[in-house]
Every structure is written in C-alpha cells, then in structure tokens.
PDB file of C-alpha atoms and ligand atoms in Angstrom:
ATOM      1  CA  UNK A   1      89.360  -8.462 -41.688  1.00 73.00           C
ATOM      2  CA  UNK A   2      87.455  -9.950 -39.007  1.00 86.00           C
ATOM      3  CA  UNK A   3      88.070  -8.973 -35.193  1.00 89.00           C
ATOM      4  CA  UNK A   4      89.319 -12.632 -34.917  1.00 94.00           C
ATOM      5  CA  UNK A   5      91.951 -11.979 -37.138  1.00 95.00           C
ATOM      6  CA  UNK A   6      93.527  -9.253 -35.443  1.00 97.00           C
ATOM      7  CA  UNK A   7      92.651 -10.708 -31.873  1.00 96.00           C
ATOM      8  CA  UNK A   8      95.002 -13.959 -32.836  1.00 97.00           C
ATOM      9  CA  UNK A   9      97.496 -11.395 -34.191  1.00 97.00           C
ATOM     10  CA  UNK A  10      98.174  -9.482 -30.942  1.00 98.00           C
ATOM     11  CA  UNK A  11      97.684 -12.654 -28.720  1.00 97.00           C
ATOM     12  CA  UNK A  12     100.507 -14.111 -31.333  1.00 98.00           C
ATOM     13  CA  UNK A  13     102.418 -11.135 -30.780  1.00 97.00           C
ATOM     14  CA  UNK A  14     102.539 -10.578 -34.617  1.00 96.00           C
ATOM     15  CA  UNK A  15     102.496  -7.260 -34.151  1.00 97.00           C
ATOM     16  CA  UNK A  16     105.654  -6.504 -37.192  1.00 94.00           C
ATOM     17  CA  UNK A  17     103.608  -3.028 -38.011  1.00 96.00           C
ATOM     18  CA  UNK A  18     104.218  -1.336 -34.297  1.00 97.00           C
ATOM     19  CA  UNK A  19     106.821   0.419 -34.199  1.00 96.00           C
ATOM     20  CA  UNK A  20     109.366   1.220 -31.128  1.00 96.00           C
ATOM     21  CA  UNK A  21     109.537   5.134 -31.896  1.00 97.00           C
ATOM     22  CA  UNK A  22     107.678   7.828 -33.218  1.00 98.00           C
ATOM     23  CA  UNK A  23     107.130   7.908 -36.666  1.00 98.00           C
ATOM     24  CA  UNK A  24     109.291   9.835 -38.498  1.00 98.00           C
ATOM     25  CA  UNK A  25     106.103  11.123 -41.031  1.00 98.00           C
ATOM     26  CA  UNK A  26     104.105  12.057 -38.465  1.00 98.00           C
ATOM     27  CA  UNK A  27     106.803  14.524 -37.229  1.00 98.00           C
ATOM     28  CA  UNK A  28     107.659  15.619 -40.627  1.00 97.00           C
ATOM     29  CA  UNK A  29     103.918  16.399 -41.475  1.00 98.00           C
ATOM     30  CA  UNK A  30     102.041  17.291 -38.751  1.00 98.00           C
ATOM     31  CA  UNK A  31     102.842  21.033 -39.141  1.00 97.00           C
ATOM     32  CA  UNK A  32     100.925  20.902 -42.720  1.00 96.00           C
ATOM     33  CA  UNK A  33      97.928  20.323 -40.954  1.00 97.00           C
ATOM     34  CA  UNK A  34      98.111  23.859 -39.456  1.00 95.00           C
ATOM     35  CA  UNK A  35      96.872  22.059 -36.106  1.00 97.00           C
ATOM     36  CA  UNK A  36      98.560  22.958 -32.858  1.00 95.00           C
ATOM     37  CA  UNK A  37      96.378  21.409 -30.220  1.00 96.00           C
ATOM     38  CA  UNK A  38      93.166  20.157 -29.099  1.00 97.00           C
ATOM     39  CA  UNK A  39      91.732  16.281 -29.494  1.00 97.00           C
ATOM     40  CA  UNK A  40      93.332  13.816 -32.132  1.00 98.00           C
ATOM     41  CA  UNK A  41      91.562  11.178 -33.144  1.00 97.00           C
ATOM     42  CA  UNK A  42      93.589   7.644 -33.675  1.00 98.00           C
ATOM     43  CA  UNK A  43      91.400   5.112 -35.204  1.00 98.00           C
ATOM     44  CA  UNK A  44      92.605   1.907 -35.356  1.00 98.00           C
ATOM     45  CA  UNK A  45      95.760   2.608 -32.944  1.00 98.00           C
ATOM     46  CA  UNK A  46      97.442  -0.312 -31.566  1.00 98.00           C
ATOM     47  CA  UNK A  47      99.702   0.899 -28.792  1.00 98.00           C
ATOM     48  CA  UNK A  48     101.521   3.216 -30.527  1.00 98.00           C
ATOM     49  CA  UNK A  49     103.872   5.766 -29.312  1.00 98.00           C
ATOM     50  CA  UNK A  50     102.681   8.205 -31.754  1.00 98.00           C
ATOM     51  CA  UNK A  51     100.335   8.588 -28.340  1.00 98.00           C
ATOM     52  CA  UNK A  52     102.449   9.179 -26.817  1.00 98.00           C
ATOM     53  CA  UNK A  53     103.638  11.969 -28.824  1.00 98.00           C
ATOM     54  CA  UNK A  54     100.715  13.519 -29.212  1.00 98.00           C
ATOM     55  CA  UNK A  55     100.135  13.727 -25.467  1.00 98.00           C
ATOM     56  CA  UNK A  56     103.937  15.535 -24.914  1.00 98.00           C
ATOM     57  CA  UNK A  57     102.784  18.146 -27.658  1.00 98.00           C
ATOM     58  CA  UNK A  58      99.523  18.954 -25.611  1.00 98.00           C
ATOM     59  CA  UNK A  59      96.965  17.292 -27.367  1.00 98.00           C
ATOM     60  CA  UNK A  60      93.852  15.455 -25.785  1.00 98.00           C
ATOM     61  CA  UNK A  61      94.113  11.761 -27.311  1.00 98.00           C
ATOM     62  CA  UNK A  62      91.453   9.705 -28.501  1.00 97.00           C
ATOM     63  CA  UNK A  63      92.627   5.773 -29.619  1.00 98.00           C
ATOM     64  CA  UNK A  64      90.363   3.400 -30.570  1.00 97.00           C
ATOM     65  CA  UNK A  65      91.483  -0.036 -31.018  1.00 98.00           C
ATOM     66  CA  UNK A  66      89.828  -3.670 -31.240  1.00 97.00           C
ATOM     67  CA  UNK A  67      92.300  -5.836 -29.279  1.00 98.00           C
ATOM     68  CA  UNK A  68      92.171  -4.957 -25.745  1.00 98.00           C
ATOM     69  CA  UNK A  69      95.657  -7.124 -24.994  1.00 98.00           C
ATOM     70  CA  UNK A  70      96.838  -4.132 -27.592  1.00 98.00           C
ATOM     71  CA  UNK A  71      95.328  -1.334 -24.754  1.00 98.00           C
ATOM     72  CA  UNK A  72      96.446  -3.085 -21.641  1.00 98.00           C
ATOM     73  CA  UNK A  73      99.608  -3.832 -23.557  1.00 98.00           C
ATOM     74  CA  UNK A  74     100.072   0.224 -23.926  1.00 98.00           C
ATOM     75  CA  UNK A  75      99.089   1.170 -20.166  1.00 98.00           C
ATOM     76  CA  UNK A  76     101.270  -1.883 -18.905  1.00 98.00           C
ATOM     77  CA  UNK A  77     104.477  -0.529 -20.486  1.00 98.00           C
ATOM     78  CA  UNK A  78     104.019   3.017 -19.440  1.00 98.00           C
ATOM     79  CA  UNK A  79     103.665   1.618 -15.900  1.00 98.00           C
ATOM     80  CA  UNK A  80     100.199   3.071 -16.039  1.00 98.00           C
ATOM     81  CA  UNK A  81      97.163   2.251 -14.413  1.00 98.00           C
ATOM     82  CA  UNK A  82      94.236   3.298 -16.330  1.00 98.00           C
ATOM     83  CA  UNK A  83      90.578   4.096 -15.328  1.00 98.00           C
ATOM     84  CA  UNK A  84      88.190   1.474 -16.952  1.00 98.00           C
ATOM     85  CA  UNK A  85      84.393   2.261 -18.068  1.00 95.00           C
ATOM     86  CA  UNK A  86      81.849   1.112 -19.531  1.00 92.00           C
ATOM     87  CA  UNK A  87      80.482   3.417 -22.843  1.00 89.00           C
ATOM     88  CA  UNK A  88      78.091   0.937 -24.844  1.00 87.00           C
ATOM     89  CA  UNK A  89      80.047  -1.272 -26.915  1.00 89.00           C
ATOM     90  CA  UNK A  90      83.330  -0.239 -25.838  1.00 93.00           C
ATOM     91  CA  UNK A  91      85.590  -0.131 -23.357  1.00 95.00           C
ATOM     92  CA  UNK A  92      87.422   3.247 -22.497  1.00 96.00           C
ATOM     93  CA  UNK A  93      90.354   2.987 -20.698  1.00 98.00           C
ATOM     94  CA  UNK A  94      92.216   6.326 -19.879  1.00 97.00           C
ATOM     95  CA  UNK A  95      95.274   8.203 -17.932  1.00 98.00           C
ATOM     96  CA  UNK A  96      96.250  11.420 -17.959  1.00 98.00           C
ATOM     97  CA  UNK A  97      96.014  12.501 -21.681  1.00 98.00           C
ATOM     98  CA  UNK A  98      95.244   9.129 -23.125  1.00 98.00           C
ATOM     99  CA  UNK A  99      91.754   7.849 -23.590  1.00 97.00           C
ATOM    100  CA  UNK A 100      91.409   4.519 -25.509  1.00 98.00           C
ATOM    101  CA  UNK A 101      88.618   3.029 -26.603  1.00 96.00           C
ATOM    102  CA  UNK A 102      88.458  -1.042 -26.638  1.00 97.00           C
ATOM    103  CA  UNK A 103      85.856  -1.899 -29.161  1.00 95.00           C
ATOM    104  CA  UNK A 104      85.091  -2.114 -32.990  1.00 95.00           C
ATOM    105  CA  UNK A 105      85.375   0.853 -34.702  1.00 95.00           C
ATOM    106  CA  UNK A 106      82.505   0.330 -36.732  1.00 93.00           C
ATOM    107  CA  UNK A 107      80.008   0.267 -33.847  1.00 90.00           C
ATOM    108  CA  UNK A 108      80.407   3.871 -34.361  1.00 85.00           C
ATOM    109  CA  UNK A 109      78.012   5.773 -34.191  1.00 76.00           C
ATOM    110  CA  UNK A 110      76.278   5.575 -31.248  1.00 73.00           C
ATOM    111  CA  UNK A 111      74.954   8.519 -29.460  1.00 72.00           C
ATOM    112  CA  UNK A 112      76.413   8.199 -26.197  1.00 73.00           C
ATOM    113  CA  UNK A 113      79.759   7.164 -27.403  1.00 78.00           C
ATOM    114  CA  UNK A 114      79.982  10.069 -29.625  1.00 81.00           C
ATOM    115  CA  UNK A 115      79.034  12.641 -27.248  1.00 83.00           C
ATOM    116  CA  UNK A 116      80.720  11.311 -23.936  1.00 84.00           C
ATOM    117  CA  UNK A 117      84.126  10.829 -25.651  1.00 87.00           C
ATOM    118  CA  UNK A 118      84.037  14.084 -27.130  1.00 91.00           C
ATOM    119  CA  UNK A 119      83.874  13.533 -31.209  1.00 90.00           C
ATOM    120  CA  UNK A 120      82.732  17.149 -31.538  1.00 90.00           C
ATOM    121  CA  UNK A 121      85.959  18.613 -30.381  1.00 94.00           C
ATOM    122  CA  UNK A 122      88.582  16.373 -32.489  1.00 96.00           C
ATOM    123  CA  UNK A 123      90.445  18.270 -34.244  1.00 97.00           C
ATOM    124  CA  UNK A 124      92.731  16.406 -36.044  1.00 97.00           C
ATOM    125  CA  UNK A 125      92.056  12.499 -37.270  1.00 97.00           C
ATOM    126  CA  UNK A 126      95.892  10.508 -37.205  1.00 98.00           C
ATOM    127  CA  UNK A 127      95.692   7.496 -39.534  1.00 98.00           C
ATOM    128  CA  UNK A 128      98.822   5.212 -39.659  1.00 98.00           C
ATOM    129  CA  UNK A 129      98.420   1.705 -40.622  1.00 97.00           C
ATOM    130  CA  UNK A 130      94.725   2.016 -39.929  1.00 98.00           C
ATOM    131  CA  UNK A 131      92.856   2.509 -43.536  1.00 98.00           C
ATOM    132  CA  UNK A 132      95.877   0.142 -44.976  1.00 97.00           C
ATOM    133  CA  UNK A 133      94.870  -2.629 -42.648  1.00 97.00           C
ATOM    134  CA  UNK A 134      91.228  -2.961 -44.093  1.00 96.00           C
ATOM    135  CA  UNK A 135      90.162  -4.495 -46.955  1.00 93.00           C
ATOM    136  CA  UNK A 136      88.874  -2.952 -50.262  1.00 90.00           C
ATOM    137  CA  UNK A 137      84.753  -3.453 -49.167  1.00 90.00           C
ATOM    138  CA  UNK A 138      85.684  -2.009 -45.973  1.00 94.00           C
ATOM    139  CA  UNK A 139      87.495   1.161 -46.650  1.00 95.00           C
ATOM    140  CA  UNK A 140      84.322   2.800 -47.605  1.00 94.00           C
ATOM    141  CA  UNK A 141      82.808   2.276 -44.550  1.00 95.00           C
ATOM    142  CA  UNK A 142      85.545   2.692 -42.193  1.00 96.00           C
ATOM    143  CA  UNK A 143      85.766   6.630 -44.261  1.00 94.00           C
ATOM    144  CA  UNK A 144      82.015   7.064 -43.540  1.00 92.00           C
ATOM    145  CA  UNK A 145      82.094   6.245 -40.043  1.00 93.00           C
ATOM    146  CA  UNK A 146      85.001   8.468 -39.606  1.00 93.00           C
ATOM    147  CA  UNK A 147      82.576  11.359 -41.199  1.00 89.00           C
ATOM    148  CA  UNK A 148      79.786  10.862 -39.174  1.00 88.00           C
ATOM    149  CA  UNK A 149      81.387  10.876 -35.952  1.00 89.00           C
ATOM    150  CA  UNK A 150      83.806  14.094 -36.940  1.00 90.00           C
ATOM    151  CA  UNK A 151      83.286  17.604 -37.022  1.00 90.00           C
ATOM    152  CA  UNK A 152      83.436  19.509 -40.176  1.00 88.00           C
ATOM    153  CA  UNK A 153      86.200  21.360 -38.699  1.00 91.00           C
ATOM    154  CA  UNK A 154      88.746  18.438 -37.884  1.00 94.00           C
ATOM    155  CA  UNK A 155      91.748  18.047 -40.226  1.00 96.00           C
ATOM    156  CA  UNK A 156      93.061  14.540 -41.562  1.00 96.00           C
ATOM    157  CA  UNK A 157      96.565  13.788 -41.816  1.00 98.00           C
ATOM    158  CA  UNK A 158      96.863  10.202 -43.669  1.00 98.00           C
ATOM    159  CA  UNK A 159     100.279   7.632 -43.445  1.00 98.00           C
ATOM    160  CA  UNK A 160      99.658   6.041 -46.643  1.00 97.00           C
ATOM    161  CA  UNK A 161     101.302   2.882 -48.622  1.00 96.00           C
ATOM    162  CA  UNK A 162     101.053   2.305 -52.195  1.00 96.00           C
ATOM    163  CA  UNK A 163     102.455  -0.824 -54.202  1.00 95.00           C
ATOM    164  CA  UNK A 164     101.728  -2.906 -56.886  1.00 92.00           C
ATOM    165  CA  UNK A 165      99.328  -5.301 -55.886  1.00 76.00           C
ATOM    166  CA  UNK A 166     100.570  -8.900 -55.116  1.00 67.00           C
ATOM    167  CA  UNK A 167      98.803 -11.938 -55.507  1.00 64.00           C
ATOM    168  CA  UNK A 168      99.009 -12.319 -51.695  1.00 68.00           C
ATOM    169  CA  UNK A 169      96.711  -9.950 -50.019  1.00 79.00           C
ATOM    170  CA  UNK A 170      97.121  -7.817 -46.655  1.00 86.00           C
ATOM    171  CA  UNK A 171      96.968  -6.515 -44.568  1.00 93.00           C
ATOM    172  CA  UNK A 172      98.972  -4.201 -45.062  1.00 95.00           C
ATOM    173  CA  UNK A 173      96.934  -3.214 -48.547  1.00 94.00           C
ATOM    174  CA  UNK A 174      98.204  -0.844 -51.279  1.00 95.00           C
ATOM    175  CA  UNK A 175      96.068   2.635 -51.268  1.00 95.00           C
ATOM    176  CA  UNK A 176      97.184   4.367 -54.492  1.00 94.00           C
ATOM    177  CA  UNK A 177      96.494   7.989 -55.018  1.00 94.00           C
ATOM    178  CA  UNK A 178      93.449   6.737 -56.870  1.00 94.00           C
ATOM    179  CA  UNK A 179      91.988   4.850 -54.037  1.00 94.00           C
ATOM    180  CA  UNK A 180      92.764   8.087 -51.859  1.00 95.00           C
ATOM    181  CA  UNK A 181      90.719  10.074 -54.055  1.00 93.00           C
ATOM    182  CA  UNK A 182      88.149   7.798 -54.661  1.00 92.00           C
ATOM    183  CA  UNK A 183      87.790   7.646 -50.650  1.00 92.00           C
ATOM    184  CA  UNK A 184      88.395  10.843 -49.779  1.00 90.00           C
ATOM    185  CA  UNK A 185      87.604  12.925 -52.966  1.00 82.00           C
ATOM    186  CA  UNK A 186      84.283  14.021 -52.362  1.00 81.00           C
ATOM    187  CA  UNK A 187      86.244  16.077 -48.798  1.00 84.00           C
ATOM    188  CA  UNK A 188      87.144  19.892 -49.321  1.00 83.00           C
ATOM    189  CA  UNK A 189      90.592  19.272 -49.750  1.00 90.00           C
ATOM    190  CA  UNK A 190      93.142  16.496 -50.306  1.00 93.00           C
ATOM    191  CA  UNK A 191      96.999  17.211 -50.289  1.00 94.00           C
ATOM    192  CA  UNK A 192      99.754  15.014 -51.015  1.00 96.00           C
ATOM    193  CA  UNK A 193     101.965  16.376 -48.860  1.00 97.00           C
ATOM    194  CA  UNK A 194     105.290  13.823 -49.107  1.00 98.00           C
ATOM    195  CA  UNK A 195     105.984  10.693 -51.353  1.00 98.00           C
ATOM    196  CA  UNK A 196     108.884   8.512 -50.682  1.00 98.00           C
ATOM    197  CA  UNK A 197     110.431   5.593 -52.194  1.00 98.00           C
ATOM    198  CA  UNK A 198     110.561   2.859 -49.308  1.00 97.00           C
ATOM    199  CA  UNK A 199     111.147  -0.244 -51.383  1.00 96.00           C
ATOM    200  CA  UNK A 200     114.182  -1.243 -49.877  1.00 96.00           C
ATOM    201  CA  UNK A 201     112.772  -0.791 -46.411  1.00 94.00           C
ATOM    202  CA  UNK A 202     110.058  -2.917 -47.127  1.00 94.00           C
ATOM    203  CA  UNK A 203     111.715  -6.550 -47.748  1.00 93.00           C
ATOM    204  CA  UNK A 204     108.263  -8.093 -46.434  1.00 91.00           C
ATOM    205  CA  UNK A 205     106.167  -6.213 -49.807  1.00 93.00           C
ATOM    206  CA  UNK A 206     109.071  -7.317 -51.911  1.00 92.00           C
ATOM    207  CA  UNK A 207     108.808 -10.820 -51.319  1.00 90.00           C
ATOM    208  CA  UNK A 208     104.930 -10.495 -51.643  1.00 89.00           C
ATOM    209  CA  UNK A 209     106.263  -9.532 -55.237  1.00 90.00           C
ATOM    210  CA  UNK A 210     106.082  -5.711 -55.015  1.00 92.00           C
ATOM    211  CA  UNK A 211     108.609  -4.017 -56.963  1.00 94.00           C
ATOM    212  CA  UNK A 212     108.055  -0.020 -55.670  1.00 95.00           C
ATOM    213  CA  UNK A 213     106.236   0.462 -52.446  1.00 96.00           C
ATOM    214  CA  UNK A 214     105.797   4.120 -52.183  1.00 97.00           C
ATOM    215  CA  UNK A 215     104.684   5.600 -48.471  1.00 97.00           C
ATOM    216  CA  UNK A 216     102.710   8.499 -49.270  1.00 98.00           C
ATOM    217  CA  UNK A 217     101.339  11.498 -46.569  1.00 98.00           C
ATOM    218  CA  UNK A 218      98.120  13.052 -47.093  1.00 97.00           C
ATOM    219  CA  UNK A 219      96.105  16.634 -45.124  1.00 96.00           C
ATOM    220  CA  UNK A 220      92.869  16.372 -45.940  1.00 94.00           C
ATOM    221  CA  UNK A 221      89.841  18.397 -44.883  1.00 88.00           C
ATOM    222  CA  UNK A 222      86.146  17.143 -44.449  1.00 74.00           C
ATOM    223  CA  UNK A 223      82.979  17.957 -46.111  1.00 66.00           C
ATOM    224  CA  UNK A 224      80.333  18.336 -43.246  1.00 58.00           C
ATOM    225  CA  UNK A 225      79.404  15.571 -41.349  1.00 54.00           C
ATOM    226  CA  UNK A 226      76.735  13.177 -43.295  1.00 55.00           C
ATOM    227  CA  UNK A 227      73.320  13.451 -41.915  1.00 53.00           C
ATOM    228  CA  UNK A 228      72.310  10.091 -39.848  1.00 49.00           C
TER     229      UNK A 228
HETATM  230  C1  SAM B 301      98.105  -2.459 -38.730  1.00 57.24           C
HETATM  231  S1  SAM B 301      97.642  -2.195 -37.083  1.00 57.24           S
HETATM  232  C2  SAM B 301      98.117  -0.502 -36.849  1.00 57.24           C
HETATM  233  C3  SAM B 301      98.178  -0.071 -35.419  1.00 57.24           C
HETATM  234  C4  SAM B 301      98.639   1.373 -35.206  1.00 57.24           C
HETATM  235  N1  SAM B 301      97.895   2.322 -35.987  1.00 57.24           N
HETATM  236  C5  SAM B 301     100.110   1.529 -35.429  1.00 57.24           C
HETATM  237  O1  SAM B 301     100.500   2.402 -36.213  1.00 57.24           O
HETATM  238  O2  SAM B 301     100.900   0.787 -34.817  1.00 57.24           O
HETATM  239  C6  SAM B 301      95.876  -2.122 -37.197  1.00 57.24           C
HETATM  240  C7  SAM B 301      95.202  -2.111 -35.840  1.00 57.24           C
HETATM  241  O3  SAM B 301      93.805  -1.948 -36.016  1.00 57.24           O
HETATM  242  C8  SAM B 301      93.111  -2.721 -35.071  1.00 57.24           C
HETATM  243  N2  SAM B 301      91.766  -2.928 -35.654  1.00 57.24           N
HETATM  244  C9  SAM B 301      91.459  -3.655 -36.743  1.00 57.24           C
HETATM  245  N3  SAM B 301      90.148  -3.578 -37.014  1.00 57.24           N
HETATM  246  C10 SAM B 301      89.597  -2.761 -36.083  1.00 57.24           C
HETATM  247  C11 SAM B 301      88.281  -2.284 -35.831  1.00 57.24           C
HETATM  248  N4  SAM B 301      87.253  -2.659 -36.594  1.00 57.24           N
HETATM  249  N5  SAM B 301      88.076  -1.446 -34.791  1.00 57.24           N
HETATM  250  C12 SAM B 301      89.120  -1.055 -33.997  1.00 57.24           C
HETATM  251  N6  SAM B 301      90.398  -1.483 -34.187  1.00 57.24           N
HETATM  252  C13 SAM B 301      90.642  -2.327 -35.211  1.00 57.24           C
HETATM  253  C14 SAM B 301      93.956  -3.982 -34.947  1.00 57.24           C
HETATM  254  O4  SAM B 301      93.732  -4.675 -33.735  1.00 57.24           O
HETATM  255  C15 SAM B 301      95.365  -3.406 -35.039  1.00 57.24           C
HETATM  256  O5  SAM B 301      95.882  -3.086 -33.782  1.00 57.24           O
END
C-alpha cells in the first residue's frame, strides 16, 4: 500500500482495525515468548493500547508508524505531551516509556536511526495488524527490514489472520501458515502457539466472501541479523 493510502485512512478516521482495549492474544501469548522485559518493538503500530500495555508491564516501547495524525492521535488521548526530534527520515516522538517513530518503516536501515533508537536492545518484535496490512510483494521486504535492524536475540510474537482469499483485496490480507513459513521459515524457530475460529467475529471478511477466517498466534525466533 502506498503511504497515501493509509494517510487518507487515518485523516478519514477509517481506522475499523484499532481497537479500544488490549488485545486479548497478546495477553494470552506473551508468556510463550519467555520475555519478561526490556525493549519491544511495534512496527507498524497505529495508536494502540497494546502500548500502553507494554509500558504498565515494564517494557521500553518502540512504535513505528507512518501517519503522524495516528502518533499525535495516541499522545493527545493520553493527555500527553511528547518530546519531538528529528532522527533522519523520521520523526520520534516520546514520553515516559513510549517512543514512536513517525516515518516509513522501510527507510529502515539507516545507521543513525538504528543505533540512536536502540534496535540492538529489542527484545521482543509485537506484530498485530502490521504484516496483514501489506501486500504480497511487500511482505518480504517488510520481514527483511525487520532482520536487519534486530538482534539475533529478540523474540517475535506474530497476531496473524488467515482466510480464504476474496476477490476483493486488503488490507487486511490472509497470511496462511504457508505464507508464515515461507516468510519466516528460514528463522530458528516458528511456533503456532493458538488458532481460533473468528468467523463470526469477522462480518467485514464474510461479506468480502470468506467463509473461515482463522486468527492465528505465532513465537518465532531469528536467524542472525543479515549482513548489509
Ligand atoms: C492495520 S493498521 C494496524 C495498526 C496497529 N498495529 C493496531 O493494531 O492497531 C496498519 C498501520 O500501519 C501503518 N503503516 C502502513 N505502512 C507503513 C509503513 N511503511 N511504515 C510505517 N507504518 C506504516 C498505517 O498507517 C496503519 O496505522
């Protein structure tokens, strides 16, 4: 998808995929990670309140998100007032706990980004609605940035959907354990960790013609970082 698209989205305030609590996966599965603390990662993270969550269990958190109405959106309702700088092509707004960076993901790499904002010290990489929302040719990319800004060490817990395709497109996009393999197979470890029937939760898939949307949790473990 192009920034555009998602720009005219949260101006729109078509924002049907944020949610107004803390996902209920997240809570479930974060304990298979074995991770306790340190410096999540959120690519791709709106103005979620899984943040928010991750802040009240200790953790350092890392956002980065495209629409900066999305990050001024999250500050604003928190009655927060964030410091603003400058880090190459992003903006990096942060309070307390929460850093988010305003920018395209896929300017990553770059040096100073990586090492200012910490990369080497995530230690856990929280993807909801973030490899769903791109595109078949993008997925690979979006999973090699993520590896060559991550340590070897970080864990990946994954908030999947699967479907049967529709002649409508995404985003969302159907990820089938296939896809998550294909993506993520070549990684030390990748664990299905829950699979649930959501179909009748999901009247918007159904009338895209889906007939079983599954919502799928995955702990997976990196290989080492690809050499730039
Ligand atoms: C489906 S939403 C999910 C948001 C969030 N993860 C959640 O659970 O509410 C996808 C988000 O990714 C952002 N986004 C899309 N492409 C991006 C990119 N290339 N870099 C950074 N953010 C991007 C969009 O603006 C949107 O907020």
């Amino acid at each position: 998808m192009e920034p555009k698209y998602w720009e005219r989205r949260w101006a729109d305030g078509e924002t049907g995929f944020h949610r107004l609590t803390v996902n209920p996966y997240l809570e479930r599965n974060l304990g298979f990670t074995g991770v306790h603390g340190g410096r999540v990662l959120v690519p791709l993270c709106g103005k979620s309140m899984d943040l928010d969550y991750f802040a009240s269990l200790g953790f350092e958190v890392l956002g980065v998100e495209l629409s900066e109405i999305a990050v001024r959106q999250f500050f604003d309702e928190r009655g927060l007032s964030p410091t603003v700088r400058r880090v190459g092509a992003f903006e990096v707004y942060a309070h307390g706990p929460v850093s988010i960076a305003c920018g395209d993901l896929f300017s990553l790499p770059e040096g100073d980004l990586v090492g200012i904002l910490a990369f080497d010290r995530v230690t856990l990489v929280y993807d909801r609605a973030a490899l769903i929302a791109l595109p078949p040719e993008l997925r690979t990319r979006y999973v090699e940035t993520l590896r060559r800004v991550l340590p070897s060490s970080a864990v990946y817990l994954l908030l999947s959907l699967a479907f049967d395709e529709t002649e409508r497109g995404g985003p969302p996009f159907s990820v089938t354990r296939d896809e998550v393999m294909k993506q993520y197979g070549g990684w030390r470890e990748v664990r299905c960790v829950e699979t649930v029937d959501i179909t009748s939760e999901s009247p918007k898939l159904v009338e895209r013609g889906a007939t079983v949307v599954r919502e799928d949790v995955y702990v997976m473990r990196p290989l080492p970082s690809v050499p730039s």
